[in-house]
GROMACS .gro file of N, CA, C and O in nm:
model
  504
    1VAL      N    1  13.211  10.016  12.285
    1VAL     CA    2  13.112   9.979  12.161
    1VAL      C    3  13.032   9.866  12.234
    1VAL      O    4  13.131   9.764  12.242
    2GLN      N    5  12.925   9.882  12.256
    2GLN     CA    6  12.893   9.745  12.309
    2GLN      C    7  12.718   9.668  12.238
    2GLN      O    8  12.664   9.838  12.227
    3LEU      N    9  12.714   9.580  12.208
    3LEU     CA   10  12.606   9.564  12.175
    3LEU      C   11  12.512   9.457  12.257
    3LEU      O   12  12.559   9.375  12.299
    4GLN      N   13  12.380   9.504  12.289
    4GLN     CA   14  12.291   9.400  12.360
    4GLN      C   15  12.174   9.356  12.309
    4GLN      O   16  12.078   9.419  12.248
    5ALA      N   17  12.110   9.201  12.278
    5ALA     CA   18  12.050   9.153  12.168
    5ALA      C   19  11.949   9.125  12.296
    5ALA      O   20  11.985   9.070  12.409
    6SER      N   21  11.844   9.072  12.218
    6SER     CA   22  11.686   9.106  12.323
    6SER      C   23  11.614   9.057  12.212
    6SER      O   24  11.618   9.083  12.127
    7GLY      N   25  11.521   9.012  12.281
    7GLY     CA   26  11.342   8.939  12.222
    7GLY      C   27  11.379   8.794  12.186
    7GLY      O   28  11.239   8.779  12.136
    8GLY      N   29  11.477   8.705  12.220
    8GLY     CA   30  11.458   8.611  12.180
    8GLY      C   31  11.321   8.484  12.294
    8GLY      O   32  11.272   8.589  12.361
    9GLY      N   33  11.285   8.373  12.224
    9GLY     CA   34  11.167   8.310  12.309
    9GLY      C   35  11.206   8.164  12.258
    9GLY      O   36  11.247   8.145  12.174
   10LEU      N   37  11.051   8.122  12.275
   10LEU     CA   38  11.030   8.015  12.281
   10LEU      C   39  10.868   8.042  12.180
   10LEU      O   40  10.804   8.071  12.210
   11VAL      N   41  10.892   7.965  12.059
   11VAL     CA   42  10.744   8.017  11.969
   11VAL      C   43  10.731   7.840  11.895
   11VAL      O   44  10.814   7.782  11.909
   12GLN      N   45  10.651   7.833  11.885
   12GLN     CA   46  10.613   7.714  11.740
   12GLN      C   47  10.635   7.765  11.585
   12GLN      O   48  10.624   7.890  11.565
   13ALA      N   49  10.644   7.648  11.536
   13ALA     CA   50  10.697   7.686  11.363
   13ALA      C   51  10.570   7.755  11.332
   13ALA      O   52  10.417   7.703  11.323
   14GLY      N   53  10.582   7.844  11.215
   14GLY     CA   54  10.492   7.927  11.142
   14GLY      C   55  10.461   8.072  11.260
   14GLY      O   56  10.424   8.160  11.200
   15GLY      N   57  10.518   8.070  11.401
   15GLY     CA   58  10.510   8.227  11.477
   15GLY      C   59  10.618   8.282  11.398
   15GLY      O   60  10.715   8.282  11.330
   16SER      N   61  10.621   8.409  11.505
   16SER     CA   62  10.702   8.555  11.461
   16SER      C   63  10.786   8.567  11.616
   16SER      O   64  10.691   8.580  11.706
   17LEU      N   65  10.896   8.622  11.581
   17LEU     CA   66  10.941   8.665  11.664
   17LEU      C   67  11.025   8.800  11.656
   17LEU      O   68  11.058   8.819  11.513
   18THR      N   69  11.093   8.901  11.702
   18THR     CA   70  11.131   8.984  11.671
   18THR      C   71  11.242   8.999  11.748
   18THR      O   72  11.195   9.042  11.897
   19LEU      N   73  11.329   9.027  11.711
   19LEU     CA   74  11.481   9.050  11.800
   19LEU      C   75  11.505   9.197  11.796
   19LEU      O   76  11.515   9.289  11.734
   20SER      N   77  11.616   9.244  11.903
   20SER     CA   78  11.630   9.367  11.883
   20SER      C   79  11.767   9.396  11.969
   20SER      O   80  11.843   9.283  12.016
   21CYS      N   81  11.892   9.465  11.899
   21CYS     CA   82  12.015   9.488  11.899
   21CYS      C   83  12.009   9.621  11.968
   21CYS      O   84  11.983   9.747  11.871
   22ALA      N   85  12.053   9.690  12.091
   22ALA     CA   86  12.080   9.799  12.107
   22ALA      C   87  12.221   9.837  12.119
   22ALA      O   88  12.292   9.775  12.146
   23VAL      N   89  12.276   9.917  12.055
   23VAL     CA   90  12.380   9.972  12.045
   23VAL      C   91  12.457  10.105  12.084
   23VAL      O   92  12.381  10.201  12.089
   24SER      N   93  12.550  10.090  12.230
   24SER     CA   94  12.566  10.198  12.284
   24SER      C   95  12.735  10.236  12.241
   24SER      O   96  12.794  10.105  12.169
   25GLY      N   97  12.751  10.358  12.254
   25GLY     CA   98  12.878  10.406  12.192
   25GLY      C   99  12.887  10.458  12.081
   25GLY      O  100  12.780  10.432  12.010
   26ARG      N  101  12.967  10.515  11.993
   26ARG     CA  102  13.001  10.587  11.870
   26ARG      C  103  13.034  10.505  11.762
   26ARG      O  104  13.145  10.447  11.806
   27ILE      N  105  12.953  10.449  11.671
   27ILE     CA  106  12.980  10.434  11.508
   27ILE      C  107  12.910  10.472  11.436
   27ILE      O  108  12.822  10.566  11.479
   28VAL      N  109  12.993  10.498  11.336
   28VAL     CA  110  12.946  10.570  11.218
   28VAL      C  111  12.818  10.506  11.197
   28VAL      O  112  12.783  10.382  11.161
   29SER      N  113  12.719  10.626  11.088
   29SER     CA  114  12.597  10.582  11.100
   29SER      C  115  12.645  10.514  10.933
   29SER      O  116  12.495  10.388  10.919
   30THR      N  117  12.739  10.476  10.891
   30THR     CA  118  12.783  10.417  10.771
   30THR      C  119  12.818  10.248  10.813
   30THR      O  120  12.815  10.165  10.682
   31SER      N  121  12.826  10.242  10.898
   31SER     CA  122  12.873  10.108  10.975
   31SER      C  123  12.755   9.969  10.864
   31SER      O  124  12.664   9.970  10.894
   32THR      N  125  12.820   9.894  10.883
   32THR     CA  126  12.768   9.779  10.860
   32THR      C  127  12.692   9.662  10.990
   32THR      O  128  12.839   9.653  11.071
   33MET      N  129  12.568   9.648  11.021
   33MET     CA  130  12.552   9.545  11.097
   33MET      C  131  12.470   9.436  11.020
   33MET      O  132  12.416   9.466  10.956
   34ALA      N  133  12.480   9.343  11.081
   34ALA     CA  134  12.424   9.216  11.072
   34ALA      C  135  12.431   9.150  11.238
   34ALA      O  136  12.397   9.117  11.309
   35TRP      N  137  12.358   9.049  11.170
   35TRP     CA  138  12.299   8.874  11.218
   35TRP      C  139  12.349   8.785  11.224
   35TRP      O  140  12.373   8.756  11.060
   36PHE      N  141  12.356   8.714  11.288
   36PHE     CA  142  12.432   8.578  11.286
   36PHE      C  143  12.313   8.483  11.388
   36PHE      O  144  12.298   8.516  11.458
   37ARG      N  145  12.348   8.345  11.349
   37ARG     CA  146  12.336   8.273  11.448
   37ARG      C  147  12.430   8.165  11.477
   37ARG      O  148  12.495   8.134  11.382
   38GLN      N  149  12.402   8.109  11.585
   38GLN     CA  150  12.454   7.968  11.569
   38GLN      C  151  12.391   7.864  11.640
   38GLN      O  152  12.382   7.887  11.785
   39ALA      N  153  12.347   7.687  11.609
   39ALA     CA  154  12.318   7.583  11.652
   39ALA      C  155  12.376   7.551  11.689
   39ALA      O  156  12.538   7.506  11.706
   40PRO      N  157  12.323   7.447  11.771
   40PRO     CA  158  12.406   7.358  11.849
   40PRO      C  159  12.551   7.315  11.797
   40PRO      O  160  12.493   7.207  11.693
   41GLY      N  161  12.647   7.272  11.808
   41GLY     CA  162  12.771   7.142  11.718
   41GLY      C  163  12.740   7.235  11.604
   41GLY      O  164  12.819   7.179  11.548
   42LYS      N  165  12.703   7.368  11.552
   42LYS     CA  166  12.761   7.407  11.441
   42LYS      C  167  12.823   7.545  11.476
   42LYS      O  168  12.852   7.634  11.531
   43GLU      N  169  12.895   7.586  11.325
   43GLU     CA  170  12.983   7.686  11.337
   43GLU      C  171  12.856   7.777  11.320
   43GLU      O  172  12.746   7.809  11.294
   44ARG      N  173  12.882   7.933  11.340
   44ARG     CA  174  12.814   8.060  11.299
   44ARG      C  175  12.777   8.091  11.182
   44ARG      O  176  12.892   8.072  11.121
   45GLU      N  177  12.691   8.122  11.167
   45GLU     CA  178  12.674   8.140  11.051
   45GLU      C  179  12.572   8.238  10.996
   45GLU      O  180  12.512   8.322  11.084
   46PHE      N  181  12.609   8.312  10.881
   46PHE     CA  182  12.513   8.447  10.866
   46PHE      C  183  12.390   8.477  10.843
   46PHE      O  184  12.386   8.363  10.776
   47VAL      N  185  12.319   8.579  10.851
   47VAL     CA  186  12.144   8.585  10.852
   47VAL      C  187  12.131   8.658  10.805
   47VAL      O  188  12.058   8.637  10.636
   48ALA      N  189  12.145   8.799  10.810
   48ALA     CA  190  12.153   8.901  10.736
   48ALA      C  191  12.231   9.060  10.761
   48ALA      O  192  12.279   9.041  10.861
   49VAL      N  193  12.227   9.092  10.684
   49VAL     CA  194  12.334   9.238  10.680
   49VAL      C  195  12.259   9.352  10.642
   49VAL      O  196  12.145   9.348  10.555
   50ASN      N  197  12.229   9.453  10.733
   50ASN     CA  198  12.252   9.597  10.627
   50ASN      C  199  12.382   9.663  10.636
   50ASN      O  200  12.443   9.723  10.733
   51ARG      N  201  12.377   9.752  10.504
   51ARG     CA  202  12.512   9.816  10.482
   51ARG      C  203  12.491   9.945  10.462
   51ARG      O  204  12.367  10.014  10.376
   52GLY      N  205  12.553  10.023  10.591
   52GLY     CA  206  12.486  10.097  10.656
   52GLY      C  207  12.521  10.268  10.522
   52GLY      O  208  12.424  10.326  10.481
   53GLU      N  209  12.627  10.231  10.412
   53GLU     CA  210  12.673  10.324  10.336
   53GLU      C  211  12.576  10.324  10.201
   53GLU      O  212  12.584  10.420  10.136
   54SER      N  213  12.497  10.221  10.216
   54SER     CA  214  12.361  10.217  10.070
   54SER      C  215  12.282  10.193  10.142
   54SER      O  216  12.210  10.199  10.057
   55GLY      N  217  12.316  10.146  10.224
   55GLY     CA  218  12.108  10.068  10.302
   55GLY      C  219  12.031   9.954  10.260
   55GLY      O  220  11.947   9.908  10.232
   56LYS      N  221  12.136   9.892  10.174
   56LYS     CA  222  12.126   9.783  10.104
   56LYS      C  223  12.078   9.673  10.235
   56LYS      O  224  12.210   9.644  10.271
   57ARG      N  225  12.064   9.565  10.166
   57ARG     CA  226  12.012   9.440  10.277
   57ARG      C  227  12.025   9.307  10.201
   57ARG      O  228  11.982   9.310  10.097
   58TYR      N  229  12.123   9.221  10.275
   58TYR     CA  230  12.112   9.075  10.221
   58TYR      C  231  12.061   8.972  10.323
   58TYR      O  232  12.159   9.008  10.461
   59TYR      N  233  12.037   8.910  10.257
   59TYR     CA  234  12.013   8.771  10.363
   59TYR      C  235  12.056   8.649  10.325
   59TYR      O  236  12.079   8.609  10.229
   60ALA      N  237  12.085   8.547  10.385
   60ALA     CA  238  12.100   8.405  10.388
   60ALA      C  239  11.984   8.358  10.357
   60ALA      O  240  11.900   8.370  10.316
   61ALA      N  241  12.030   8.253  10.247
   61ALA     CA  242  11.887   8.175  10.163
   61ALA      C  243  11.810   8.116  10.200
   61ALA      O  244  11.676   8.121  10.126
   62SER      N  245  11.816   8.045  10.346
   62SER     CA  246  11.776   8.024  10.428
   62SER      C  247  11.645   8.085  10.497
   62SER      O  248  11.575   8.035  10.559
   63VAL      N  249  11.695   8.217  10.486
   63VAL     CA  250  11.566   8.320  10.556
   63VAL      C  251  11.504   8.405  10.466
   63VAL      O  252  11.433   8.451  10.518
   64GLU      N  253  11.590   8.451  10.351
   64GLU     CA  254  11.528   8.496  10.221
   64GLU      C  255  11.389   8.468  10.235
   64GLU      O  256  11.291   8.374  10.207
   65GLY      N  257  11.299   8.591  10.259
   65GLY     CA  258  11.123   8.599  10.229
   65GLY      C  259  11.124   8.612  10.346
   65GLY      O  260  11.005   8.612  10.325
   66ARG      N  261  11.156   8.541  10.457
   66ARG     CA  262  11.079   8.560  10.596
   66ARG      C  263  11.132   8.635  10.709
   66ARG      O  264  11.023   8.676  10.805
   67PHE      N  265  11.234   8.675  10.686
   67PHE     CA  266  11.314   8.762  10.753
   67PHE      C  267  11.336   8.928  10.728
   67PHE      O  268  11.389   8.923  10.612
   68ILE      N  269  11.345   8.972  10.820
   68ILE     CA  270  11.338   9.144  10.742
   68ILE      C  271  11.467   9.199  10.859
   68ILE      O  272  11.434   9.212  10.981
   69ILE      N  273  11.579   9.251  10.833
   69ILE     CA  274  11.652   9.335  10.933
   69ILE      C  275  11.608   9.480  10.889
   69ILE      O  276  11.563   9.565  10.784
   70SER      N  277  11.612   9.569  10.993
   70SER     CA  278  11.598   9.688  10.984
   70SER      C  279  11.698   9.768  11.086
   70SER      O  280  11.727   9.688  11.195
   71LYS      N  281  11.700   9.864  11.117
   71LYS     CA  282  11.747   9.993  11.210
   71LYS      C  283  11.698  10.096  11.185
   71LYS      O  284  11.600  10.141  11.158
   72ASN      N  285  11.712  10.147  11.330
   72ASN     CA  286  11.668  10.307  11.379
   72ASN      C  287  11.801  10.376  11.398
   72ASN      O  288  11.810  10.344  11.509
   73ASP      N  289  11.815  10.455  11.361
   73ASP     CA  290  11.995  10.536  11.369
   73ASP      C  291  11.930  10.607  11.507
   73ASP      O  292  12.031  10.626  11.604
   74ALA      N  293  11.813  10.669  11.483
   74ALA     CA  294  11.773  10.761  11.640
   74ALA      C  295  11.780  10.708  11.746
   74ALA      O  296  11.821  10.742  11.807
   75MET      N  297  11.733  10.566  11.728
   75MET     CA  298  11.743  10.472  11.864
   75MET      C  299  11.845  10.425  11.879
   75MET      O  300  11.891  10.344  11.999
   76ASN      N  301  11.955  10.409  11.772
   76ASN     CA  302  12.039  10.306  11.829
   76ASN      C  303  12.023  10.147  11.785
   76ASN      O  304  12.136  10.104  11.899
   77THR      N  305  11.930  10.111  11.732
   77THR     CA  306  11.901  10.030  11.784
   77THR      C  307  11.850   9.920  11.627
   77THR      O  308  11.838   9.995  11.524
   78MET      N  309  11.911   9.788  11.575
   78MET     CA  310  11.882   9.721  11.465
   78MET      C  311  11.752   9.597  11.508
   78MET      O  312  11.767   9.567  11.663
   79PHE      N  313  11.666   9.582  11.442
   79PHE     CA  314  11.613   9.475  11.458
   79PHE      C  315  11.618   9.360  11.352
   79PHE      O  316  11.667   9.409  11.256
   80LEU      N  317  11.513   9.246  11.391
   80LEU     CA  318  11.541   9.122  11.293
   80LEU      C  319  11.415   9.108  11.346
   80LEU      O  320  11.387   9.037  11.410
   81GLN      N  321  11.347   9.109  11.212
   81GLN     CA  322  11.190   9.068  11.231
   81GLN      C  323  11.159   8.898  11.132
   81GLN      O  324  11.234   8.929  11.052
   82MET      N  325  11.100   8.818  11.221
   82MET     CA  326  11.140   8.662  11.175
   82MET      C  327  10.971   8.616  11.186
   82MET      O  328  10.955   8.620  11.278
   83ASN      N  329  10.966   8.581  11.069
   83ASN     CA  330  10.822   8.551  11.035
   83ASN      C  331  10.842   8.383  10.980
   83ASN      O  332  10.939   8.360  10.913
   84SER      N  333  10.723   8.314  11.014
   84SER     CA  334  10.723   8.176  10.910
   84SER      C  335  10.837   8.073  10.986
   84SER      O  336  10.927   7.993  10.905
   85LEU      N  337  10.841   8.124  11.108
   85LEU     CA  338  10.969   8.039  11.143
   85LEU      C  339  10.955   7.876  11.150
   85LEU      O  340  10.855   7.842  11.147
   86LYS      N  341  11.069   7.865  11.075
   86LYS     CA  342  11.049   7.644  11.162
   86LYS      C  343  11.189   7.571  11.267
   86LYS      O  344  11.253   7.669  11.280
   87PRO      N  345  11.190   7.479  11.242
   87PRO     CA  346  11.257   7.428  11.387
   87PRO      C  347  11.352   7.470  11.337
   87PRO      O  348  11.492   7.484  11.420
   88GLU      N  349  11.424   7.482  11.235
   88GLU     CA  350  11.591   7.443  11.189
   88GLU      C  351  11.652   7.608  11.199
   88GLU      O  352  11.715   7.642  11.193
   89ASP      N  353  11.546   7.736  11.255
   89ASP     CA  354  11.563   7.846  11.292
   89ASP      C  355  11.625   7.811  11.399
   89ASP      O  356  11.674   7.944  11.481
   90THR      N  357  11.593   7.740  11.517
   90THR     CA  358  11.639   7.706  11.629
   90THR      C  359  11.793   7.748  11.661
   90THR      O  360  11.905   7.714  11.576
   91ALA      N  361  11.817   7.829  11.718
   91ALA     CA  362  11.968   7.937  11.745
   91ALA      C  363  12.014   7.956  11.836
   91ALA      O  364  11.884   8.060  11.919
   92VAL      N  365  12.136   8.017  11.877
   92VAL     CA  366  12.150   8.180  11.930
   92VAL      C  367  12.123   8.283  11.813
   92VAL      O  368  12.275   8.244  11.770
   93TYR      N  369  12.112   8.354  11.844
   93TYR     CA  370  12.112   8.472  11.743
   93TYR      C  371  12.207   8.565  11.827
   93TYR      O  372  12.172   8.654  11.912
   94TYR      N  373  12.315   8.638  11.720
   94TYR     CA  374  12.403   8.704  11.794
   94TYR      C  375  12.385   8.890  11.667
   94TYR      O  376  12.400   8.868  11.515
   95CYS      N  377  12.372   8.959  11.698
   95CYS     CA  378  12.403   9.118  11.639
   95CYS      C  379  12.556   9.115  11.618
   95CYS      O  380  12.609   9.088  11.779
   96ALA      N  381  12.608   9.200  11.530
   96ALA     CA  382  12.752   9.238  11.517
   96ALA      C  383  12.722   9.355  11.403
   96ALA      O  384  12.598   9.386  11.347
   97THR      N  385  12.835   9.423  11.454
   97THR     CA  386  12.888   9.563  11.374
   97THR      C  387  13.014   9.523  11.354
   97THR      O  388  13.147   9.540  11.485
   98ALA      N  389  13.081   9.639  11.228
   98ALA     CA  390  13.224   9.623  11.174
   98ALA      C  391  13.227   9.728  11.275
   98ALA      O  392  13.389   9.751  11.267
   99GLY      N  393  13.156   9.874  11.295
   99GLY     CA  394  13.187  10.013  11.353
   99GLY      C  395  13.250  10.093  11.197
   99GLY      O  396  13.315  10.208  11.221
  100SER      N  397  13.247  10.004  11.114
  100SER     CA  398  13.270  10.084  11.007
  100SER      C  399  13.181  10.045  10.842
  100SER      O  400  13.191   9.905  10.848
  101PRO      N  401  13.200  10.039  10.766
  101PRO     CA  402  13.142   9.966  10.638
  101PRO      C  403  13.258   9.821  10.605
  101PRO      O  404  13.347   9.873  10.632
  102VAL      N  405  13.179   9.747  10.560
  102VAL     CA  406  13.254   9.634  10.530
  102VAL      C  407  13.247   9.632  10.361
  102VAL      O  408  13.155   9.654  10.333
  103ASN      N  409  13.340   9.572  10.333
  103ASN     CA  410  13.334   9.542  10.176
  103ASN      C  411  13.253   9.431  10.119
  103ASN      O  412  13.198   9.331  10.256
  104TYR      N  413  13.167   9.497  10.020
  104TYR     CA  414  13.062   9.372   9.987
  104TYR      C  415  13.082   9.242  10.024
  104TYR      O  416  13.004   9.126  10.035
  105TRP      N  417  13.250   9.167   9.966
  105TRP     CA  418  13.228   9.081   9.955
  105TRP      C  419  13.228   8.973  10.110
  105TRP      O  420  13.246   8.825  10.044
  106ASP      N  421  13.320   9.091  10.191
  106ASP     CA  422  13.349   9.042  10.300
  106ASP      C  423  13.212   9.040  10.436
  106ASP      O  424  13.196   9.021  10.501
  107ILE      N  425  13.070   9.077  10.360
  107ILE     CA  426  13.014   9.111  10.403
  107ILE      C  427  12.919   8.978  10.572
  107ILE      O  428  12.886   8.993  10.643
  108THR      N  429  12.946   8.845  10.447
  108THR     CA  430  12.904   8.742  10.554
  108THR      C  431  13.004   8.693  10.641
  108THR      O  432  12.962   8.543  10.705
  109ALA      N  433  13.078   8.714  10.689
  109ALA     CA  434  13.228   8.651  10.710
  109ALA      C  435  13.231   8.733  10.854
  109ALA      O  436  13.231   8.814  10.880
  110VAL      N  437  13.235   8.595  10.936
  110VAL     CA  438  13.234   8.593  11.099
  110VAL      C  439  13.337   8.674  11.126
  110VAL      O  440  13.367   8.842  11.193
  111ARG      N  441  13.441   8.737  11.065
  111ARG     CA  442  13.594   8.786  11.093
  111ARG      C  443  13.574   8.893  11.057
  111ARG      O  444  13.644   9.015  11.059
  112SER      N  445  13.475   8.982  10.953
  112SER     CA  446  13.440   9.113  10.930
  112SER      C  447  13.368   9.193  11.032
  112SER      O  448  13.374   9.320  11.023
  113TYR      N  449  13.342   9.095  11.140
  113TYR     CA  450  13.276   9.209  11.283
  113TYR      C  451  13.357   9.223  11.331
  113TYR      O  452  13.365   9.122  11.430
  114ASN      N  453  13.343   9.373  11.431
  114ASN     CA  454  13.449   9.357  11.525
  114ASN      C  455  13.376   9.378  11.664
  114ASN      O  456  13.441   9.333  11.761
  115TYR      N  457  13.228   9.402  11.662
  115TYR     CA  458  13.181   9.423  11.792
  115TYR      C  459  13.027   9.332  11.796
  115TYR      O  460  12.984   9.341  11.675
  116TRP      N  461  13.046   9.244  11.881
  116TRP     CA  462  12.910   9.161  11.941
  116TRP      C  463  12.818   9.143  12.002
  116TRP      O  464  12.875   9.192  12.126
  117GLY      N  465  12.715   9.144  11.991
  117GLY     CA  466  12.638   9.109  12.131
  117GLY      C  467  12.656   8.999  12.178
  117GLY      O  468  12.719   8.910  12.128
  118GLN      N  469  12.572   8.984  12.315
  118GLN     CA  470  12.582   8.838  12.389
  118GLN      C  471  12.495   8.745  12.314
  118GLN      O  472  12.498   8.621  12.413
  119GLY      N  473  12.423   8.767  12.237
  119GLY     CA  474  12.327   8.639  12.199
  119GLY      C  475  12.230   8.628  12.307
  119GLY      O  476  12.229   8.659  12.376
  120THR      N  477  12.090   8.551  12.198
  120THR     CA  478  11.967   8.581  12.246
  120THR      C  479  11.915   8.414  12.176
  120THR      O  480  11.905   8.409  12.062
  121GLN      N  481  11.888   8.389  12.255
  121GLN     CA  482  11.781   8.197  12.256
  121GLN      C  483  11.694   8.279  12.174
  121GLN      O  484  11.606   8.305  12.252
  122VAL      N  485  11.683   8.199  12.057
  122VAL     CA  486  11.530   8.137  11.946
  122VAL      C  487  11.530   8.007  11.988
  122VAL      O  488  11.609   7.925  11.884
  123THR      N  489  11.396   7.958  11.979
  123THR     CA  490  11.356   7.817  11.985
  123THR      C  491  11.242   7.816  11.950
  123THR      O  492  11.124   7.871  11.986
  124VAL      N  493  11.222   7.703  11.812
  124VAL     CA  494  11.106   7.702  11.742
  124VAL      C  495  11.082   7.559  11.764
  124VAL      O  496  11.159   7.467  11.731
  125SER      N  497  10.965   7.522  11.815
  125SER     CA  498  10.906   7.401  11.843
  125SER      C  499  10.842   7.329  11.689
  125SER      O  500  10.756   7.450  11.625
  126SER      N  501  10.809   7.193  11.709
  126SER     CA  502  10.707   7.143  11.523
  126SER      C  503  10.607   7.145  11.607
  126SER      O  504  10.585   7.080  11.713
   0.00000   0.00000   0.00000
């Protein structure tokens, strides 16, 4: 299984970007898929998750109401639509999948995900 993230770039505060994550290889449709981000000098943090077995989506409090996670199973692609971007959203964004369902209590943990994309840089200027 390989993941390829794309769509990052430089945007002004208040702007929007949509990240894509193309998945190659076989994963079950019920796999949990997520986005994380890592800013310089900080640990990788959870951003959003799509639980494949239920279709439910969860977001970090810092992005709730501004970001939307979605996926297109036919295209084997996951998206992260980011609106009203802030300078504090600046980070390298990573897509990840567990390859299987993840327990609800573990969906925000880096250790729950086995497969990771290479990351795409998002920079928000003030």
